[in-house]
Amino acid sequence: MWVLQSESRKTSRWTREEDEQLKRGVETLGPRDWKRISEEFLGGKRRDVQCYQRWERTLKPGVKTGPWTK
């Protein structure tokens, strides 16, 4: 039986706890070893690519999020 990739990989929103674990992982190991951060700090709940994207797009210091200004 074939399963579409979108059906087999349903992800949920990041929780505050996961964000904190990701921040601790980056503080400890630096923003490079995403596979190790995923396994050791998030227990494998998130893939390395997800951790990298969450850090770069949302949590990295200096990243601006929220509504655009005029």
mmCIF file of N, CA, C and O in Angstrom:
data_model
loop_
_atom_site.group_PDB
_atom_site.id
_atom_site.type_symbol
_atom_site.label_atom_id
_atom_site.label_comp_id
_atom_site.label_asym_id
_atom_site.label_seq_id
_atom_site.Cartn_x
_atom_site.Cartn_y
_atom_site.Cartn_z
ATOM 1 N N MET A 1 0.844 -1.184 0.000
ATOM 2 C CA MET A 1 0.000 0.000 0.000
ATOM 3 C C MET A 1 0.888 1.247 0.000
ATOM 4 O O MET A 1 1.830 1.366 0.765
ATOM 5 N N TRP A 2 0.580 2.160 -0.849
ATOM 6 C CA TRP A 2 1.334 3.406 -0.961
ATOM 7 C C TRP A 2 0.699 4.479 -0.095
ATOM 8 O O TRP A 2 -0.512 4.615 -0.055
ATOM 9 N N VAL A 3 1.527 5.229 0.608
ATOM 10 C CA VAL A 3 1.048 6.317 1.455
ATOM 11 C C VAL A 3 1.700 7.594 0.963
ATOM 12 O O VAL A 3 2.914 7.640 0.762
ATOM 13 N N LEU A 4 0.902 8.596 0.743
ATOM 14 C CA LEU A 4 1.450 9.879 0.333
ATOM 15 C C LEU A 4 2.321 10.441 1.437
ATOM 16 O O LEU A 4 2.025 10.278 2.618
ATOM 17 N N GLN A 5 3.390 11.112 1.050
ATOM 18 C CA GLN A 5 4.324 11.646 2.039
ATOM 19 C C GLN A 5 3.623 12.618 2.981
ATOM 20 O O GLN A 5 3.880 12.630 4.165
ATOM 21 N N SER A 6 2.721 13.430 2.470
ATOM 22 C CA SER A 6 2.044 14.405 3.326
ATOM 23 C C SER A 6 1.183 13.723 4.386
ATOM 24 O O SER A 6 0.996 14.248 5.468
ATOM 25 N N GLU A 7 0.661 12.532 4.076
ATOM 26 C CA GLU A 7 -0.154 11.813 5.049
ATOM 27 C C GLU A 7 0.706 11.155 6.121
ATOM 28 O O GLU A 7 0.306 11.056 7.263
ATOM 29 N N SER A 8 1.897 10.706 5.742
ATOM 30 C CA SER A 8 2.729 9.970 6.682
ATOM 31 C C SER A 8 3.512 10.888 7.618
ATOM 32 O O SER A 8 4.004 10.464 8.635
ATOM 33 N N ARG A 9 3.651 12.156 7.272
ATOM 34 C CA ARG A 9 4.452 13.073 8.084
ATOM 35 C C ARG A 9 3.615 14.253 8.551
ATOM 36 O O ARG A 9 3.804 15.365 8.108
ATOM 37 N N LYS A 10 2.704 14.004 9.423
ATOM 38 C CA LYS A 10 1.912 15.089 9.982
ATOM 39 C C LYS A 10 2.669 15.662 11.172
ATOM 40 O O LYS A 10 3.066 14.942 12.069
ATOM 41 N N THR A 11 2.880 16.948 11.146
ATOM 42 C CA THR A 11 3.602 17.588 12.234
ATOM 43 C C THR A 11 2.675 18.535 12.970
ATOM 44 O O THR A 11 1.703 19.036 12.421
ATOM 45 N N SER A 12 3.015 18.779 14.195
ATOM 46 C CA SER A 12 2.232 19.706 14.993
ATOM 47 C C SER A 12 3.024 20.986 15.207
ATOM 48 O O SER A 12 4.207 21.059 14.901
ATOM 49 N N ARG A 13 2.374 21.964 15.762
ATOM 50 C CA ARG A 13 3.044 23.231 16.050
ATOM 51 C C ARG A 13 4.112 23.019 17.115
ATOM 52 O O ARG A 13 4.010 22.128 17.948
ATOM 53 N N TRP A 14 5.120 23.868 17.078
ATOM 54 C CA TRP A 14 6.175 23.826 18.082
ATOM 55 C C TRP A 14 5.614 24.337 19.409
ATOM 56 O O TRP A 14 4.928 25.351 19.462
ATOM 57 N N THR A 15 5.933 23.654 20.483
ATOM 58 C CA THR A 15 5.509 24.092 21.812
ATOM 59 C C THR A 15 6.595 24.978 22.422
ATOM 60 O O THR A 15 7.733 24.988 21.949
ATOM 61 N N ARG A 16 6.244 25.685 23.466
ATOM 62 C CA ARG A 16 7.243 26.500 24.179
ATOM 63 C C ARG A 16 8.354 25.620 24.737
ATOM 64 O O ARG A 16 9.519 25.994 24.729
ATOM 65 N N GLU A 17 7.966 24.451 25.228
ATOM 66 C CA GLU A 17 8.946 23.521 25.786
ATOM 67 C C GLU A 17 9.948 23.079 24.705
ATOM 68 O O GLU A 17 11.155 23.036 24.953
ATOM 69 N N GLU A 18 9.452 22.773 23.514
ATOM 70 C CA GLU A 18 10.348 22.380 22.418
ATOM 71 C C GLU A 18 11.262 23.536 22.023
ATOM 72 O O GLU A 18 12.453 23.330 21.752
ATOM 73 N N ASP A 19 10.717 24.753 22.002
ATOM 74 C CA ASP A 19 11.532 25.930 21.695
ATOM 75 C C ASP A 19 12.662 26.083 22.708
ATOM 76 O O ASP A 19 13.810 26.354 22.346
ATOM 77 N N GLU A 20 12.344 25.893 23.987
ATOM 78 C CA GLU A 20 13.358 26.011 25.032
ATOM 79 C C GLU A 20 14.413 24.916 24.896
ATOM 80 O O GLU A 20 15.603 25.163 25.084
ATOM 81 N N GLN A 21 13.977 23.702 24.593
ATOM 82 C CA GLN A 21 14.923 22.606 24.403
ATOM 83 C C GLN A 21 15.841 22.899 23.214
ATOM 84 O O GLN A 21 17.052 22.635 23.276
ATOM 85 N N LEU A 22 15.283 23.437 22.152
ATOM 86 C CA LEU A 22 16.079 23.784 20.977
ATOM 87 C C LEU A 22 17.091 24.878 21.310
ATOM 88 O O LEU A 22 18.265 24.786 20.938
ATOM 89 N N LYS A 23 16.662 25.888 22.057
ATOM 90 C CA LYS A 23 17.579 26.962 22.468
ATOM 91 C C LYS A 23 18.724 26.409 23.311
ATOM 92 O O LYS A 23 19.881 26.785 23.124
ATOM 93 N N ARG A 24 18.399 25.509 24.256
ATOM 94 C CA ARG A 24 19.438 24.895 25.091
ATOM 95 C C ARG A 24 20.420 24.093 24.237
ATOM 96 O O ARG A 24 21.623 24.113 24.468
ATOM 97 N N GLY A 25 19.891 23.396 23.257
ATOM 98 C CA GLY A 25 20.747 22.623 22.362
ATOM 99 C C GLY A 25 21.708 23.499 21.589
ATOM 100 O O GLY A 25 22.898 23.181 21.468
ATOM 101 N N VAL A 26 21.213 24.627 21.097
ATOM 102 C CA VAL A 26 22.066 25.552 20.342
ATOM 103 C C VAL A 26 23.091 26.196 21.271
ATOM 104 O O VAL A 26 24.249 26.367 20.900
ATOM 105 N N GLU A 27 22.686 26.541 22.498
ATOM 106 C CA GLU A 27 23.626 27.118 23.465
ATOM 107 C C GLU A 27 24.739 26.129 23.804
ATOM 108 O O GLU A 27 25.894 26.511 23.959
ATOM 109 N N THR A 28 24.390 24.862 23.896
ATOM 110 C CA THR A 28 25.351 23.839 24.289
ATOM 111 C C THR A 28 26.261 23.409 23.133
ATOM 112 O O THR A 28 27.476 23.331 23.295
ATOM 113 N N LEU A 29 25.659 23.134 21.979
ATOM 114 C CA LEU A 29 26.412 22.558 20.862
ATOM 115 C C LEU A 29 26.712 23.538 19.737
ATOM 116 O O LEU A 29 27.491 23.222 18.844
ATOM 117 N N GLY A 30 26.068 24.689 19.768
ATOM 118 C CA GLY A 30 26.236 25.646 18.679
ATOM 119 C C GLY A 30 25.258 25.359 17.550
ATOM 120 O O GLY A 30 24.678 24.282 17.478
ATOM 121 N N PRO A 31 25.082 26.334 16.653
ATOM 122 C CA PRO A 31 24.085 26.186 15.577
ATOM 123 C C PRO A 31 24.638 25.428 14.364
ATOM 124 O O PRO A 31 24.604 25.930 13.250
ATOM 125 N N ARG A 32 25.154 24.229 14.573
ATOM 126 C CA ARG A 32 25.712 23.458 13.462
ATOM 127 C C ARG A 32 25.242 21.996 13.451
ATOM 128 O O ARG A 32 24.867 21.484 12.424
ATOM 129 N N ASP A 33 25.310 21.338 14.586
ATOM 130 C CA ASP A 33 25.054 19.893 14.645
ATOM 131 C C ASP A 33 23.568 19.622 14.898
ATOM 132 O O ASP A 33 23.163 19.193 15.974
ATOM 133 N N TRP A 34 22.752 19.853 13.886
ATOM 134 C CA TRP A 34 21.300 19.788 14.040
ATOM 135 C C TRP A 34 20.809 18.377 14.313
ATOM 136 O O TRP A 34 19.850 18.185 15.055
ATOM 137 N N LYS A 35 21.454 17.377 13.741
ATOM 138 C CA LYS A 35 21.043 16.001 13.992
ATOM 139 C C LYS A 35 21.224 15.646 15.466
ATOM 140 O O LYS A 35 20.341 15.060 16.092
ATOM 141 N N ARG A 36 22.344 16.033 16.019
ATOM 142 C CA ARG A 36 22.615 15.750 17.435
ATOM 143 C C ARG A 36 21.657 16.537 18.338
ATOM 144 O O ARG A 36 21.161 16.009 19.333
ATOM 145 N N ILE A 37 21.412 17.805 18.000
ATOM 146 C CA ILE A 37 20.471 18.608 18.782
ATOM 147 C C ILE A 37 19.099 17.959 18.763
ATOM 148 O O ILE A 37 18.430 17.837 19.786
ATOM 149 N N SER A 38 18.667 17.513 17.586
ATOM 150 C CA SER A 38 17.367 16.857 17.439
ATOM 151 C C SER A 38 17.268 15.624 18.329
ATOM 152 O O SER A 38 16.259 15.420 19.013
ATOM 153 N N GLU A 39 18.307 14.818 18.328
ATOM 154 C CA GLU A 39 18.275 13.565 19.085
ATOM 155 C C GLU A 39 18.440 13.773 20.590
ATOM 156 O O GLU A 39 17.693 13.211 21.379
ATOM 157 N N GLU A 40 19.421 14.591 20.987
ATOM 158 C CA GLU A 40 19.741 14.718 22.410
ATOM 159 C C GLU A 40 18.831 15.677 23.170
ATOM 160 O O GLU A 40 18.561 15.466 24.347
ATOM 161 N N PHE A 41 18.387 16.746 22.529
ATOM 162 C CA PHE A 41 17.614 17.756 23.253
ATOM 163 C C PHE A 41 16.117 17.665 22.997
ATOM 164 O O PHE A 41 15.327 18.100 23.816
ATOM 165 N N LEU A 42 15.719 17.096 21.861
ATOM 166 C CA LEU A 42 14.299 16.969 21.554
ATOM 167 C C LEU A 42 13.851 15.518 21.492
ATOM 168 O O LEU A 42 12.716 15.238 21.119
ATOM 169 N N GLY A 43 14.734 14.609 21.855
ATOM 170 C CA GLY A 43 14.377 13.193 21.906
ATOM 171 C C GLY A 43 13.956 12.611 20.563
ATOM 172 O O GLY A 43 13.220 11.636 20.526
ATOM 173 N N GLY A 44 14.385 13.223 19.465
ATOM 174 C CA GLY A 44 14.034 12.728 18.140
ATOM 175 C C GLY A 44 12.627 13.068 17.697
ATOM 176 O O GLY A 44 12.161 12.586 16.668
ATOM 177 N N LYS A 45 11.916 13.885 18.483
ATOM 178 C CA LYS A 45 10.542 14.261 18.115
ATOM 179 C C LYS A 45 10.504 15.147 16.880
ATOM 180 O O LYS A 45 9.506 15.168 16.173
ATOM 181 N N ARG A 46 11.579 15.886 16.663
ATOM 182 C CA ARG A 46 11.697 16.766 15.498
ATOM 183 C C ARG A 46 12.929 16.359 14.692
ATOM 184 O O ARG A 46 13.945 15.994 15.258
ATOM 185 N N ARG A 47 12.802 16.427 13.381
ATOM 186 C CA ARG A 47 13.939 16.095 12.525
ATOM 187 C C ARG A 47 14.953 17.226 12.543
ATOM 188 O O ARG A 47 14.641 18.360 12.894
ATOM 189 N N ASP A 48 16.175 16.912 12.133
ATOM 190 C CA ASP A 48 17.248 17.904 12.118
ATOM 191 C C ASP A 48 16.899 19.097 11.238
ATOM 192 O O ASP A 48 17.166 20.241 11.597
ATOM 193 N N VAL A 49 16.256 18.859 10.110
ATOM 194 C CA VAL A 49 15.881 19.950 9.210
ATOM 195 C C VAL A 49 14.848 20.868 9.867
ATOM 196 O O VAL A 49 14.911 22.086 9.726
ATOM 197 N N GLN A 50 13.919 20.274 10.608
ATOM 198 C CA GLN A 50 12.918 21.074 11.310
ATOM 199 C C GLN A 50 13.580 21.967 12.361
ATOM 200 O O GLN A 50 13.195 23.131 12.512
ATOM 201 N N CYS A 51 14.551 21.415 13.076
ATOM 202 C CA CYS A 51 15.254 22.197 14.094
ATOM 203 C C CYS A 51 16.001 23.358 13.453
ATOM 204 O O CYS A 51 15.936 24.489 13.938
ATOM 205 N N TYR A 52 16.689 23.086 12.368
ATOM 206 C CA TYR A 52 17.435 24.132 11.659
ATOM 207 C C TYR A 52 16.487 25.244 11.197
ATOM 208 O O TYR A 52 16.749 26.430 11.423
ATOM 209 N N GLN A 53 15.386 24.861 10.578
ATOM 210 C CA GLN A 53 14.447 25.861 10.066
ATOM 211 C C GLN A 53 13.807 26.661 11.191
ATOM 212 O O GLN A 53 13.646 27.879 11.078
ATOM 213 N N ARG A 54 13.452 26.005 12.272
ATOM 214 C CA ARG A 54 12.847 26.715 13.412
ATOM 215 C C ARG A 54 13.834 27.732 13.976
ATOM 216 O O ARG A 54 13.456 28.859 14.316
ATOM 217 N N TRP A 55 15.094 27.346 14.088
ATOM 218 C CA TRP A 55 16.110 28.251 14.612
ATOM 219 C C TRP A 55 16.309 29.434 13.672
ATOM 220 O O TRP A 55 16.262 30.582 14.089
ATOM 221 N N GLU A 56 16.540 29.177 12.404
ATOM 222 C CA GLU A 56 16.857 30.223 11.439
ATOM 223 C C GLU A 56 15.696 31.181 11.195
ATOM 224 O O GLU A 56 15.897 32.368 11.005
ATOM 225 N N ARG A 57 14.482 30.664 11.197
ATOM 226 C CA ARG A 57 13.319 31.477 10.823
ATOM 227 C C ARG A 57 12.591 32.125 11.991
ATOM 228 O O ARG A 57 11.845 33.078 11.807
ATOM 229 N N THR A 58 12.801 31.590 13.202
ATOM 230 C CA THR A 58 11.993 32.073 14.322
ATOM 231 C C THR A 58 12.795 32.421 15.568
ATOM 232 O O THR A 58 12.601 33.479 16.150
ATOM 233 N N LEU A 59 13.676 31.531 16.012
ATOM 234 C CA LEU A 59 14.295 31.677 17.326
ATOM 235 C C LEU A 59 15.645 32.373 17.332
ATOM 236 O O LEU A 59 16.068 32.879 18.364
ATOM 237 N N LYS A 60 16.328 32.405 16.221
ATOM 238 C CA LYS A 60 17.663 32.996 16.148
ATOM 239 C C LYS A 60 17.603 34.464 16.558
ATOM 240 O O LYS A 60 16.734 35.203 16.097
ATOM 241 N N PRO A 61 18.504 34.889 17.451
ATOM 242 C CA PRO A 61 18.488 36.300 17.863
ATOM 243 C C PRO A 61 18.619 37.225 16.648
ATOM 244 O O PRO A 61 19.405 36.981 15.748
ATOM 245 N N GLY A 62 17.794 38.260 16.638
ATOM 246 C CA GLY A 62 17.825 39.230 15.552
ATOM 247 C C GLY A 62 16.763 38.999 14.494
ATOM 248 O O GLY A 62 16.505 39.873 13.670
ATOM 249 N N VAL A 63 16.127 37.820 14.495
ATOM 250 C CA VAL A 63 15.076 37.541 13.525
ATOM 251 C C VAL A 63 13.815 38.267 13.961
ATOM 252 O O VAL A 63 13.397 38.178 15.113
ATOM 253 N N LYS A 64 13.236 39.021 13.043
ATOM 254 C CA LYS A 64 12.004 39.745 13.346
ATOM 255 C C LYS A 64 10.804 38.924 12.880
ATOM 256 O O LYS A 64 10.770 38.477 11.745
ATOM 257 N N THR A 65 9.862 38.726 13.784
ATOM 258 C CA THR A 65 8.628 38.030 13.432
ATOM 259 C C THR A 65 7.456 38.915 13.776
ATOM 260 O O THR A 65 7.567 39.852 14.547
ATOM 261 N N GLY A 66 6.320 38.619 13.194
ATOM 262 C CA GLY A 66 5.113 39.381 13.477
ATOM 263 C C GLY A 66 4.620 40.102 12.257
ATOM 264 O O GLY A 66 5.158 39.964 11.154
ATOM 265 N N PRO A 67 3.588 40.922 12.418
ATOM 266 C CA PRO A 67 3.016 41.621 11.269
ATOM 267 C C PRO A 67 3.964 42.672 10.696
ATOM 268 O O PRO A 67 4.810 43.215 11.394
ATOM 269 N N TRP A 68 3.822 42.896 9.425
ATOM 270 C CA TRP A 68 4.635 43.899 8.735
ATOM 271 C C TRP A 68 4.165 45.292 9.127
ATOM 272 O O TRP A 68 2.999 45.511 9.436
ATOM 273 N N THR A 69 5.084 46.234 9.097
ATOM 274 C CA THR A 69 4.702 47.617 9.339
ATOM 275 C C THR A 69 4.441 48.305 7.993
ATOM 276 O O THR A 69 4.831 47.793 6.956
ATOM 277 N N LYS A 70 3.805 49.443 8.029
ATOM 278 C CA LYS A 70 3.473 50.144 6.779
ATOM 279 C C LYS A 70 4.667 50.684 6.069
ATOM 280 O O LYS A 70 5.656 51.052 6.484
#
